[in-house]
Short mmCIF file of C-alpha atoms in Angstrom, two decimals:
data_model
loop_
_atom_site.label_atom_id
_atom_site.label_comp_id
_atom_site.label_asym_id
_atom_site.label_seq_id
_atom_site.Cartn_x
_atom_site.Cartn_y
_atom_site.Cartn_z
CA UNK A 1 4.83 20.24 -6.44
CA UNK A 2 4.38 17.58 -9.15
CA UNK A 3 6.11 14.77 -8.37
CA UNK A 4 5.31 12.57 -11.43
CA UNK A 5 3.38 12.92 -15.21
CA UNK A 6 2.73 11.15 -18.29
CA UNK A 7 0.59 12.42 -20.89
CA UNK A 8 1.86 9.48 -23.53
CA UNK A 9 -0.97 6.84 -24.04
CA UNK A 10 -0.90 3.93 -22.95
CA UNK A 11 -3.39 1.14 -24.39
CA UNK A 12 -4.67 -2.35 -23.37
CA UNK A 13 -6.26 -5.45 -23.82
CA UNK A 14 -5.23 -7.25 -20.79
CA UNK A 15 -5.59 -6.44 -17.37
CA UNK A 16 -2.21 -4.54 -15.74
CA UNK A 17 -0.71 -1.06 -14.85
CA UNK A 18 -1.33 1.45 -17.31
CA UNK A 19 1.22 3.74 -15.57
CA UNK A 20 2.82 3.47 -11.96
CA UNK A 21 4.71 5.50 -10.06
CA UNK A 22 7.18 4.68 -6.64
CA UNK A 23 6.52 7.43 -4.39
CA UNK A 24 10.33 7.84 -2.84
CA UNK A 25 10.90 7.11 0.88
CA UNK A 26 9.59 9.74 3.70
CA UNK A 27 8.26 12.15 0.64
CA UNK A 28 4.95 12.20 2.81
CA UNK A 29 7.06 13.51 5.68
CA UNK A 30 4.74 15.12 8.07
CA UNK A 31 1.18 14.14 9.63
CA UNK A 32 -1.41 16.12 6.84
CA UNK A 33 1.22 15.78 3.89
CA UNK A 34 -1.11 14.21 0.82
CA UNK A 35 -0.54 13.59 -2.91
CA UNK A 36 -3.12 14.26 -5.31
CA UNK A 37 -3.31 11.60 -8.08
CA UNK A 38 -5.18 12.08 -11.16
CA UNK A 39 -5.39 8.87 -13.85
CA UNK A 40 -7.72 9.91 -17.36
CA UNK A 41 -8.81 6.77 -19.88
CA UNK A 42 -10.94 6.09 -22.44
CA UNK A 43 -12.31 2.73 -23.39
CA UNK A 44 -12.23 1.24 -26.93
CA UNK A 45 -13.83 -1.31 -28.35
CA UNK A 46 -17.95 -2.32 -28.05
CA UNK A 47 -17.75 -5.35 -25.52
CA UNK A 48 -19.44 -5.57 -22.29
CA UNK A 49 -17.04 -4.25 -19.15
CA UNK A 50 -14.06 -2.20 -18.69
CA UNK A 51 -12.72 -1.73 -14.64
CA UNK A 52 -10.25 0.77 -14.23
CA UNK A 53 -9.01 1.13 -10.65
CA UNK A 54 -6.41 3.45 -8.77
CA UNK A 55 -4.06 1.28 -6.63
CA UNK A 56 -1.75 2.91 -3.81
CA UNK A 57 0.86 0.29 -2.22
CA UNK A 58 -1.82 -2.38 -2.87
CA UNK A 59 -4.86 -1.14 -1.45
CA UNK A 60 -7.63 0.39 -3.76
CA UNK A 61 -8.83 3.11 -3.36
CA UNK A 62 -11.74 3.51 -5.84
CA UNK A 63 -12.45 0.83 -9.39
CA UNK A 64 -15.63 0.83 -11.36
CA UNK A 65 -16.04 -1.63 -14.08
CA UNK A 66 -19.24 -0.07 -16.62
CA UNK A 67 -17.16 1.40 -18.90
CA UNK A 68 -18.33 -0.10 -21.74
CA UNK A 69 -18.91 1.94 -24.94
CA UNK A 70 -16.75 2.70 -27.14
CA UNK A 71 -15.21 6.79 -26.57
CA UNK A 72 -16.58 6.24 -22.82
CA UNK A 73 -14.01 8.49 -21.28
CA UNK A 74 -13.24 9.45 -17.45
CA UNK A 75 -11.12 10.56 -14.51
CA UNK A 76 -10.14 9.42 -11.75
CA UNK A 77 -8.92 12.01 -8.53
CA UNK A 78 -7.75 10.26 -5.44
CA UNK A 79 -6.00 12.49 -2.56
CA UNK A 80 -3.54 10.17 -0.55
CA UNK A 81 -3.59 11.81 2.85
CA UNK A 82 -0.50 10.78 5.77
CA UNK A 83 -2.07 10.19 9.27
CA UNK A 84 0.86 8.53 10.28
CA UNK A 85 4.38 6.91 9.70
CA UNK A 86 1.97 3.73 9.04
CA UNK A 87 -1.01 5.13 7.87
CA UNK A 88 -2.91 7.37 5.41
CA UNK A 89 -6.48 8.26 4.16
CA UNK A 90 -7.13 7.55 0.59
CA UNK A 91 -10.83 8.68 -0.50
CA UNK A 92 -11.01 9.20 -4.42
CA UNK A 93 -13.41 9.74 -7.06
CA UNK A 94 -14.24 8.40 -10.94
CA UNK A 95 -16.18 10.87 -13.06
CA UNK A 96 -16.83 9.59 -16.44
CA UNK A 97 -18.54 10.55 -19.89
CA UNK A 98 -20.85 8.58 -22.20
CA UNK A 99 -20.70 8.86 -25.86
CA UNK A 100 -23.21 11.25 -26.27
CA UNK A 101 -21.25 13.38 -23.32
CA UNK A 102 -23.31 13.33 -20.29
CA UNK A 103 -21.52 13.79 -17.14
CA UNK A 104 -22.13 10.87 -14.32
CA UNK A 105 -20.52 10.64 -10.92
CA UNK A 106 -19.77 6.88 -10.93
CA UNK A 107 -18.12 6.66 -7.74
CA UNK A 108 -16.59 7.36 -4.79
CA UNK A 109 -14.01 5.31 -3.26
CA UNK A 110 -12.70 5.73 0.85
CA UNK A 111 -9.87 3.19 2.36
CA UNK A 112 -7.75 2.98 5.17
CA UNK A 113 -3.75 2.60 3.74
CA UNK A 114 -1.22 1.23 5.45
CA UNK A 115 1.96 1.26 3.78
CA UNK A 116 4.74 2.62 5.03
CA UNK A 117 6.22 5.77 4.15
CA UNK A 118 9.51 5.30 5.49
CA UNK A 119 10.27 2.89 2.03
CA UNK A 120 9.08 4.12 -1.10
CA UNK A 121 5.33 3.30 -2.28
CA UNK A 122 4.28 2.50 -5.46
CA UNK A 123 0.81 4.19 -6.54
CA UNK A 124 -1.05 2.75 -10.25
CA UNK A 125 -3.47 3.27 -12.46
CA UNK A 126 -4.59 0.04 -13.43
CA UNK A 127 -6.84 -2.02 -16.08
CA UNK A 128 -8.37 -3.94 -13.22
CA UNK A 129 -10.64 -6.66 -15.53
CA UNK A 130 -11.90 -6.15 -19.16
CA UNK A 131 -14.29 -8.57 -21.13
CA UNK A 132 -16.01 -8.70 -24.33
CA UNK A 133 -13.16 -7.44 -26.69
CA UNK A 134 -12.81 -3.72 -25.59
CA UNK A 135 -9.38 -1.70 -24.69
CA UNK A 136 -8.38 0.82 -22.28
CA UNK A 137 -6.66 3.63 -23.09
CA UNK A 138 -4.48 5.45 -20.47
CA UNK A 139 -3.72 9.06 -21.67
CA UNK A 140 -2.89 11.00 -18.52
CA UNK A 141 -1.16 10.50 -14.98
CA UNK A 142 -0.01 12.51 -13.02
CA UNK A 143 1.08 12.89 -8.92
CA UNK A 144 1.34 15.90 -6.59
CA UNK A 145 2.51 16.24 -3.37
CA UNK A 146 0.82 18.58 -1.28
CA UNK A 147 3.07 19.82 2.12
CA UNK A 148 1.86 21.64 5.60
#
């Protein structure tokens, strides 16, 4: 079920929350509950690094900073899995593009989160640092909640 999406983008030159979402209280209910989060950018600009990052309740879980060409797009996927009232998986993934349109895997991310679900959580996709006169551009976000 999607819980949350923007499609509206959302550009910047300074580092901050391109979009965020708080995840309401006890939505990841039961032990194997997850959300899938999905965050697409594209930087702008010719300088020398873009991070983007995916945040959940203040832990990353994955950020990559050599986005640096301008039209460099990419993805990121992160599955936010409960292992208890205190505790979760979060493994994710950033895929990216150059600007002649190769496909890289740029990285995997894997964290141990500890917020707790019985308050709401907020989860982000972030401009983590940017140098060298480039933007990001946020143009997709989007949460799912997955149930057993």
């Amino acid at each position: 079920m999607q819980l949350y999406g923007a499609g509206n983008a959302v550009t910047l030159s300074s580092p901050g929350a391109f979009y965020s979402y708080s995840v309401p209280a006890n939505t990841l209910a039961d032990n194997g509950d997850a959300l899938l989060v999905e965050f697409g950018f594209r930087t702008n600009g010719t300088g020398t690094t873009t991070e983007y990052s995916l945040v959940w309740g203040g832990t990353t879980i994955v950020s990559y900073a050599a986005f640096n060409t301008n039209g460099d797009d990419g993805i990121i996927r992160a599955v936010i899995l409960r292992t208890g009232a205190t505790s979760q998986r979060l493994a994710g993934t950033i895929l990216g593009t150059t600007v002649g349109g190769a496909v890289i895997l740029v990285k995997n991310g894997f964290a141990a989160g500890g917020a707790t679900l019985s308050g709401a959580v907020t989860v982000s996709a972030n401009l983590a640092s940017i140098s060298g006169g480039n933007e990001g551009i946020g143009n997709l976000f989007s949460v799912t909640l997955f149930q057993v």
